[in-house]
Coordinates of C-alpha atoms in Angstrom, one line a residue:
Chain V
X1 CA 0.0 0.0 0.0
X2 CA 2.6 2.6 1.1
X3 CA 4.6 1.9 -2.0
X4 CA 1.5 2.6 -4.2
X5 CA 1.0 5.8 -2.2
X6 CA 4.6 6.8 -2.9
X7 CA 4.1 6.0 -6.6
X8 CA 0.8 8.0 -6.6
X9 CA 2.5 11.0 -5.1
X10 CA 5.4 10.8 -7.6
X11 CA 3.0 10.6 -10.5
X12 CA 0.9 13.4 -9.2
X13 CA 4.0 15.6 -8.7
X14 CA 5.1 14.9 -12.2
X15 CA 1.7 15.6 -13.7
X16 CA 1.4 18.9 -11.8
X17 CA 4.9 20.0 -12.5
X18 CA 4.7 19.4 -16.2
X19 CA 1.3 21.2 -16.2
X20 CA -0.5 18.3 -17.8
X21 CA -3.2 18.6 -15.2
X22 CA -4.5 21.7 -13.4
X23 CA -5.3 19.9 -10.3
X24 CA -5.7 16.3 -8.9
X25 CA -8.7 14.9 -7.1
X26 CA -7.6 12.3 -4.6
X27 CA -8.1 11.2 -1.0
X28 CA -6.5 13.1 1.8
X29 CA -5.9 12.5 5.5
X30 CA -8.9 13.4 7.8
X31 CA -9.6 12.8 11.4
X32 CA -9.1 9.2 12.5
X33 CA -9.6 6.9 9.5
X34 CA -11.6 9.4 7.5
X35 CA -10.2 9.9 4.0
X36 CA -12.1 13.0 2.6
X37 CA -11.5 13.9 -1.0
X38 CA -8.9 16.7 -1.6
X39 CA -8.0 18.8 -4.5
X40 CA -4.3 19.2 -5.0
X41 CA -3.3 22.3 -7.1
X42 CA 0.4 22.7 -6.2
X43 CA 3.2 20.1 -6.7
X44 CA 4.5 20.7 -3.2
X45 CA 1.1 19.6 -1.7
X46 CA 1.2 16.1 -3.2
X47 CA 2.3 14.7 0.1
X48 CA -1.2 15.3 1.3
X49 CA -2.5 12.6 -1.1
X50 CA -3.3 9.3 0.7
X51 CA -3.8 5.8 -0.6
X52 CA -4.7 3.1 1.9
X53 CA -7.5 0.8 2.9
X54 CA -9.7 3.6 4.2
X55 CA -10.1 5.5 0.9
X56 CA -13.8 4.7 0.5
X57 CA -15.4 7.6 -1.2
X58 CA -16.2 7.5 -4.9
X59 CA -14.5 10.5 -6.5
X60 CA -16.3 10.4 -9.8
X61 CA -19.1 12.7 -8.6
X62 CA -16.7 15.6 -7.8
X63 CA -16.1 16.1 -11.5
X64 CA -19.6 17.5 -11.7
X65 CA -18.5 20.5 -9.5
X66 CA -16.2 21.6 -12.3
X67 CA -18.0 20.9 -15.5
X68 CA -16.1 23.5 -17.6
X69 CA -12.6 23.1 -16.3
X70 CA -9.8 25.5 -17.4
X71 CA -7.4 22.6 -17.8
X72 CA -7.3 18.9 -17.4
X73 CA -8.4 17.4 -14.1
X74 CA -6.4 14.5 -12.8
X75 CA -8.5 12.0 -10.8
X76 CA -7.6 8.9 -8.9
X77 CA -9.7 6.1 -10.0
X78 CA -10.3 2.6 -8.6
X79 CA -12.6 0.2 -10.5
X80 CA -15.7 2.0 -9.2
X81 CA -14.5 5.5 -9.8
X82 CA -13.4 4.6 -13.2
X83 CA -16.9 3.3 -14.1
X84 CA -18.4 6.4 -12.6
X85 CA -16.3 8.6 -14.9
X86 CA -17.2 6.5 -17.9
X87 CA -20.9 7.0 -17.1
X88 CA -20.5 10.7 -16.7
X89 CA -18.7 10.8 -20.0
X90 CA -21.5 8.8 -21.6
X91 CA -24.0 11.2 -20.2
X92 CA -22.0 14.0 -21.6
X93 CA -21.5 15.6 -18.2
X94 CA -17.8 15.5 -18.5
X95 CA -15.5 15.5 -21.6
X96 CA -13.2 12.6 -21.7
X97 CA -10.3 14.8 -22.9
X98 CA -10.9 17.0 -19.8
X99 CA -10.0 14.3 -17.4
X100 CA -6.8 12.3 -16.8
X101 CA -7.5 9.0 -15.0
X102 CA -4.9 7.7 -12.6
X103 CA -5.8 4.1 -12.2
X104 CA -5.3 2.4 -8.9
X105 CA -6.0 -1.3 -8.7
X106 CA -7.9 -1.8 -5.4
X107 CA -8.1 -4.8 -3.1
X108 CA -11.1 -3.6 -1.2
X109 CA -11.6 -1.0 1.5
X110 CA -12.6 -1.2 5.1
X111 CA -14.7 0.9 7.4
X112 CA -13.7 2.7 10.6
X113 CA -13.6 -0.5 12.5
X114 CA -11.6 -2.4 10.0
X115 CA -14.4 -4.5 8.6
X116 CA -14.6 -5.0 4.8
X117 CA -17.2 -2.8 3.2
X118 CA -20.2 -4.3 1.7
X119 CA -19.7 -2.4 -1.5
X120 CA -16.2 -3.9 -1.8
X121 CA -17.3 -7.4 -0.9
X122 CA -19.7 -7.2 -3.9
X123 CA -17.2 -5.5 -6.2
X124 CA -17.0 -6.8 -9.7
X125 CA -14.2 -4.6 -11.1
X126 CA -11.3 -4.1 -8.8
X127 CA -9.1 -2.9 -11.7
X128 CA -10.2 0.3 -13.4
X129 CA -11.7 -0.7 -16.8
X130 CA -10.7 2.7 -18.3
X131 CA -7.7 4.7 -17.4
X132 CA -4.9 6.9 -18.7
X133 CA -2.1 6.0 -16.3
X134 CA -2.1 2.9 -14.1
X135 CA 0.0 2.4 -11.0
X136 CA 1.1 -0.8 -9.4
X137 CA 0.3 -4.3 -10.7
X138 CA -3.3 -5.3 -11.7
X139 CA -5.1 -7.3 -8.9
X140 CA -7.0 -10.5 -9.4
X141 CA -10.7 -10.0 -10.0
X142 CA -12.7 -12.1 -7.6
X143 CA -16.1 -11.7 -9.3
X144 CA -19.3 -11.9 -7.3
X145 CA -21.2 -15.1 -7.7
X146 CA -23.8 -14.1 -5.1
X147 CA -24.6 -10.8 -6.9
X148 CA -28.3 -11.5 -7.3
X149 CA -28.9 -13.9 -4.5
X150 CA -30.7 -11.4 -2.3
X151 CA -32.9 -10.3 -5.2
X152 CA -33.8 -13.9 -6.0
X153 CA -34.8 -14.4 -2.4
X154 CA -37.0 -11.4 -2.4
X155 CA -38.6 -12.4 -5.7
X156 CA -39.9 -15.6 -4.1
X157 CA -42.1 -13.7 -1.6
X158 CA -45.7 -13.1 -2.3
X159 CA -46.7 -9.7 -3.5
X160 CA -48.1 -8.6 -0.1
X161 CA -45.0 -9.8 1.6
X162 CA -42.8 -7.9 -0.9
X163 CA -44.9 -4.8 -0.3
X164 CA -44.7 -5.1 3.4
X165 CA -40.9 -5.6 3.2
X166 CA -40.5 -2.5 1.1
X167 CA -42.9 -0.5 3.3
X168 CA -40.8 -1.3 6.3
X169 CA -37.7 -0.3 4.4
X170 CA -39.0 3.1 3.3
X171 CA -40.7 3.8 6.5
X172 CA -37.3 4.3 7.9
X173 CA -36.2 6.6 5.1
X174 CA -35.7 10.2 6.3
X175 CA -35.4 11.6 2.8
X176 CA -32.1 13.3 3.4
X177 CA -31.3 12.5 -0.3
X178 CA -27.7 11.5 0.6
X179 CA -28.0 8.6 -1.8
X180 CA -28.8 10.9 -4.6
X181 CA -26.1 13.3 -3.7
X182 CA -23.4 10.7 -3.7
X183 CA -24.6 8.7 -6.7
X184 CA -22.4 9.2 -9.7
X185 CA -25.4 8.1 -12.0
X186 CA -27.6 10.8 -10.5
X187 CA -26.4 13.8 -12.6
X188 CA -29.6 15.5 -13.7
X189 CA -29.2 19.2 -13.7
X190 CA -32.3 19.5 -11.5
X191 CA -33.4 16.4 -9.7
X192 CA -37.1 15.5 -9.8
X193 CA -37.4 15.9 -6.0
X194 CA -36.2 19.5 -6.3
X195 CA -38.8 20.5 -8.8
X196 CA -41.2 21.8 -6.3
X197 CA -43.4 23.5 -8.8
X198 CA -43.9 20.3 -10.8
X199 CA -44.6 18.5 -7.6
X200 CA -43.3 15.1 -8.4
X201 CA -42.3 14.6 -4.8
X202 CA -44.8 15.5 -2.1
X203 CA -43.4 17.3 1.0
X204 CA -45.1 15.1 3.5
X205 CA -42.8 12.8 5.4
X206 CA -44.6 9.5 5.2
X207 CA -44.0 6.0 3.9
X208 CA -45.8 6.5 0.6
X209 CA -43.8 9.6 -0.3
X210 CA -40.6 7.9 0.6
X211 CA -41.5 5.0 -1.5
X212 CA -42.2 7.2 -4.5
X213 CA -38.8 8.8 -4.0
X214 CA -37.0 5.4 -3.6
X215 CA -38.7 3.8 -6.5
X216 CA -38.4 6.8 -8.9
X217 CA -34.7 7.2 -8.0
X218 CA -34.0 3.6 -8.6
X219 CA -35.8 3.5 -11.9
X220 CA -34.1 6.7 -13.0
X221 CA -30.7 5.1 -12.6
X222 CA -31.9 1.7 -13.8
X223 CA -29.4 1.4 -16.7
X224 CA -26.8 3.7 -15.3
X225 CA -26.1 2.2 -11.9
X226 CA -22.5 1.1 -11.7
X227 CA -23.1 -0.9 -8.6
X228 CA -20.5 1.1 -6.6
X229 CA -22.8 0.7 -3.5
X230 CA -22.2 4.3 -2.3
X231 CA -25.9 4.8 -1.8
X232 CA -26.0 2.1 0.8
X233 CA -22.8 3.2 2.3
X234 CA -24.0 6.7 2.9
X235 CA -27.5 6.0 4.0
X236 CA -27.8 7.2 7.5
X237 CA -30.5 4.6 8.3
X238 CA -28.9 1.8 6.4
X239 CA -31.6 1.0 3.8
X240 CA -30.8 -1.9 1.5
X241 CA -30.9 0.3 -1.6
X242 CA -28.8 -2.0 -3.8
X243 CA -31.5 -4.6 -3.6
X244 CA -33.6 -2.3 -5.8
X245 CA -30.8 -1.4 -8.2
X246 CA -29.7 -5.0 -8.5
X247 CA -33.2 -6.1 -9.4
X248 CA -33.3 -3.7 -12.3
X249 CA -29.8 -4.7 -13.4
X250 CA -30.8 -8.4 -13.2
X251 CA -33.9 -7.8 -15.3
X252 CA -32.0 -5.7 -17.9
X253 CA -29.5 -8.4 -18.3
X254 CA -32.2 -11.1 -18.7
X255 CA -34.4 -9.0 -21.0
X256 CA -31.9 -7.2 -23.2
X257 CA -28.7 -9.1 -22.9
X258 CA -25.7 -8.7 -20.6
X259 CA -24.8 -5.2 -19.8
X260 CA -22.6 -3.6 -17.2
X261 CA -22.8 0.2 -16.9
X262 CA -19.6 2.1 -17.2
X263 CA -17.3 -0.7 -18.2
X264 CA -17.1 -0.2 -21.9
X265 CA -17.5 3.5 -23.0
X266 CA -18.7 2.3 -26.4
X267 CA -21.7 0.3 -25.2
X268 CA -24.8 2.4 -24.9
X269 CA -27.2 2.0 -21.9
X270 CA -30.1 -0.4 -22.8
X271 CA -33.0 1.9 -22.0
X272 CA -31.6 4.5 -24.5
X273 CA -31.8 2.2 -27.5
X274 CA -33.8 -0.7 -28.8
X275 CA -33.7 -3.7 -31.0
X276 CA -36.5 -5.0 -33.2
X277 CA -36.3 -8.5 -31.7
X278 CA -36.8 -7.3 -28.1
X279 CA -39.2 -9.6 -26.1
X280 CA -42.8 -8.9 -27.0
X281 CA -45.4 -9.3 -24.2
X282 CA -47.9 -6.6 -25.2
X283 CA -49.6 -8.1 -28.2
Chain G
X1 CA -54.5 -0.1 8.6
X2 CA -53.5 -3.6 8.3
X3 CA -53.2 -5.4 5.1
X4 CA -56.2 -7.6 5.9
X5 CA -58.3 -4.6 6.6
X6 CA -57.1 -2.9 3.4
X7 CA -58.3 -5.8 1.4
X8 CA -61.9 -5.3 2.3
X9 CA -63.8 -4.1 -0.7
X10 CA -66.3 -1.3 0.0
X11 CA -69.8 -1.8 -1.1
X12 CA -70.6 -0.6 -4.7
X13 CA -66.9 -0.2 -5.3
X14 CA -66.0 0.5 -8.9
X15 CA -62.4 0.5 -10.1
X16 CA -60.7 3.5 -11.6
X17 CA -58.6 2.7 -14.5
X18 CA -56.3 5.1 -16.3
X19 CA -55.5 4.4 -19.9
X20 CA -52.7 6.3 -21.6
X21 CA -53.6 6.2 -25.2
X22 CA -51.3 7.2 -28.1
X23 CA -52.8 9.9 -30.1
X24 CA -52.1 8.2 -33.5
X25 CA -53.3 4.7 -32.9
X26 CA -55.1 3.8 -29.7
X27 CA -56.9 7.1 -29.4
X28 CA -58.1 6.6 -32.9
X29 CA -59.0 3.0 -32.1
X30 CA -61.1 4.3 -29.1
X31 CA -62.7 6.9 -31.4
X32 CA -63.7 4.2 -33.9
X33 CA -65.0 2.0 -31.0
X34 CA -67.2 5.0 -30.1
X35 CA -68.3 5.5 -33.7
X36 CA -69.3 1.9 -33.9
X37 CA -71.3 2.2 -30.7
X38 CA -69.3 -0.4 -28.9
X39 CA -69.8 -0.6 -25.2
X40 CA -66.9 -0.6 -22.8
X41 CA -66.8 0.0 -19.0
X42 CA -67.0 3.6 -17.9
X43 CA -64.4 2.9 -15.3
X44 CA -61.8 3.6 -17.9
X45 CA -60.4 7.1 -18.1
X46 CA -58.6 7.9 -21.3
X47 CA -55.7 10.2 -21.2
X48 CA -54.3 11.1 -24.7
X49 CA -50.6 11.3 -25.1
X50 CA -48.7 12.2 -28.2
X51 CA -46.9 8.8 -28.2
X52 CA -46.8 5.9 -25.9
X53 CA -43.1 6.8 -25.2
X54 CA -44.3 10.1 -23.8
X55 CA -45.5 8.1 -20.7
X56 CA -42.9 8.6 -18.0
X57 CA -42.7 5.7 -15.6
X58 CA -43.2 8.4 -12.9
X59 CA -46.7 9.0 -14.3
X60 CA -47.6 5.4 -13.3
X61 CA -46.3 5.8 -9.8
X62 CA -48.1 9.1 -9.6
X63 CA -51.4 7.5 -10.8
X64 CA -51.2 4.8 -8.2
X65 CA -50.4 7.4 -5.6
X66 CA -53.4 9.4 -6.4
X67 CA -55.7 6.5 -6.1
X68 CA -56.0 4.8 -9.5
X69 CA -56.5 1.0 -9.4
X70 CA -55.1 0.1 -12.7
X71 CA -53.0 1.6 -15.4
X72 CA -52.9 0.8 -19.1
X73 CA -50.4 2.2 -21.6
X74 CA -51.5 1.6 -25.1
X75 CA -49.7 2.6 -28.3
X76 CA -49.2 1.7 -31.9
X77 CA -47.9 -1.8 -32.9
X78 CA -44.1 -2.0 -33.2
X79 CA -43.1 -0.8 -36.6
X80 CA -46.2 1.5 -36.9
X81 CA -45.1 4.3 -34.6
X82 CA -45.9 7.7 -36.0
X83 CA -42.5 8.8 -34.7
X84 CA -40.8 5.7 -36.2
X85 CA -39.2 4.4 -33.0
X86 CA -41.1 5.7 -30.0
X87 CA -42.9 2.4 -29.1
X88 CA -39.7 0.4 -29.2
X89 CA -38.5 2.5 -26.3
X90 CA -41.8 2.2 -24.6
X91 CA -41.5 -1.5 -24.9
X92 CA -38.1 -1.7 -23.2
X93 CA -39.0 0.8 -20.6
X94 CA -42.3 -0.9 -19.5
X95 CA -41.0 -4.5 -19.7
X96 CA -38.6 -3.4 -17.0
X97 CA -41.1 -1.2 -15.1
X98 CA -43.6 -4.0 -14.8
X99 CA -41.1 -6.3 -13.3
X100 CA -39.9 -3.6 -11.0
X101 CA -43.4 -2.9 -9.7
X102 CA -43.9 -6.6 -9.2
X103 CA -40.8 -6.7 -7.1
X104 CA -42.2 -3.9 -5.0
X105 CA -45.4 -5.8 -4.4
X106 CA -47.7 -4.3 -7.0
X107 CA -49.6 -7.0 -8.9
X108 CA -48.4 -6.9 -12.6
X109 CA -52.0 -7.1 -13.7
X110 CA -52.5 -3.6 -12.3
X111 CA -50.0 -2.1 -14.8
X112 CA -50.2 -3.3 -18.3
X113 CA -49.3 -2.3 -21.8
X114 CA -50.9 -3.1 -25.1
X115 CA -50.5 -2.4 -28.8
X116 CA -53.8 -1.3 -30.3
X117 CA -53.9 0.2 -33.8
X118 CA -56.4 2.8 -35.1
X119 CA -58.4 0.1 -36.9
X120 CA -58.7 -2.3 -33.9
X121 CA -61.8 -0.9 -32.2
X122 CA -62.8 -4.4 -31.2
X123 CA -59.5 -5.1 -29.6
X124 CA -59.8 -1.9 -27.7
X125 CA -63.1 -2.8 -26.3
X126 CA -62.0 -6.3 -25.4
X127 CA -58.8 -5.0 -23.7
X128 CA -60.8 -2.6 -21.7
X129 CA -63.4 -5.2 -20.7
X130 CA -60.7 -7.7 -19.8
X131 CA -58.7 -5.1 -17.8
X132 CA -61.7 -3.9 -15.9
X133 CA -62.6 -7.5 -15.0
X134 CA -59.1 -8.3 -13.8
X135 CA -58.9 -5.2 -11.7
X136 CA -62.4 -5.8 -10.2
X137 CA -61.1 -9.3 -9.2
X138 CA -58.1 -7.7 -7.5
X139 CA -60.0 -5.2 -5.6
X140 CA -59.1 -1.6 -4.7
X141 CA -55.4 -0.7 -4.8
X142 CA -54.1 0.4 -1.4
X143 CA -50.5 0.1 -2.3
X144 CA -48.4 3.3 -2.9
X145 CA -51.6 5.2 -2.3
X146 CA -51.5 8.6 -0.7
X147 CA -55.1 8.7 0.6
X148 CA -56.5 5.7 2.3

């Protein structure tokens, strides 16, 4: 790890000194084991960059804060960050030539107590699929054979049981919108929940409204979700939000062929296109 | 209110069904059904949309929220879309939506989609009759509903 960190600092210094990038987005040292994102503008500041097992946040979303940069942005990417950037490029939120991806193969991250994160346990791409520079050696992909196990369990329930399960889940939701704020697939200029005049989202705090929010958000990112699991990680009440996203991904795969968001920049998301031989159930 | 209580059907209950009809095919089909004096249940409320792909999945959630018991999205047959490809997108979108609603505990019969062309007045009537019957069997929808 520390060797990688050294390499990363070296590379960052080089890029900044040569002027290839204007600044670099990476992880910095916070209190205890927190690794907040930092933005390095000066070559002498590169020692603030940190790379260790506590670097959990997905950095892709921070590119949206600077949509029209005055120079290239260097960004540290693991597998999930890289997929996030690819999604943002596909959504035309970020120009590919505006970013320089510093790939960091990742062996999984841990939380404050040292336990492996759920999102890293379920990770499918530890090596960044898309990058400009890669540091260190590629790590072995472990895959995720249990990816849809929980979804299949839930599918077996009766419809009333399913409804009750999800009502109980969304009953706890406090609608802080942290899941939306952190999600790299959520990049609408104005989110539907903020369009007060249109009134998609009621202001009441009750289960129905929470459900409308949860369902709509999940469906909005149906073919964009990169399965980084950030929504679950940041949820203050610990809702199993990936169970909704995985269901959509599972169905997309079974209906329209295998697809993984953000892995290949040339593959379009399935809901944005069609094929004549799609399954027909509406005759 | 418990789920059991919710299942009780009030006396003289009639379902409310919302049908999103594409302007170019299904709405014309409905018009033809009217011209031919065909009878279909008055529970169906028709909402005209320019194309079936105009129907945002949020509309469906919204409809259930506001107390509709069943939703139908109807458009031109694949290949006949006035806008060439609109209904192909509809098809992908709602194949997924239907499964997603089912996963969340809403009976897939409550949300359906059909292709009905401008000449298929009989099919329009049959679809509406069948849909109405199915919803009547299912009883009032309490799920995702704002007002109880």
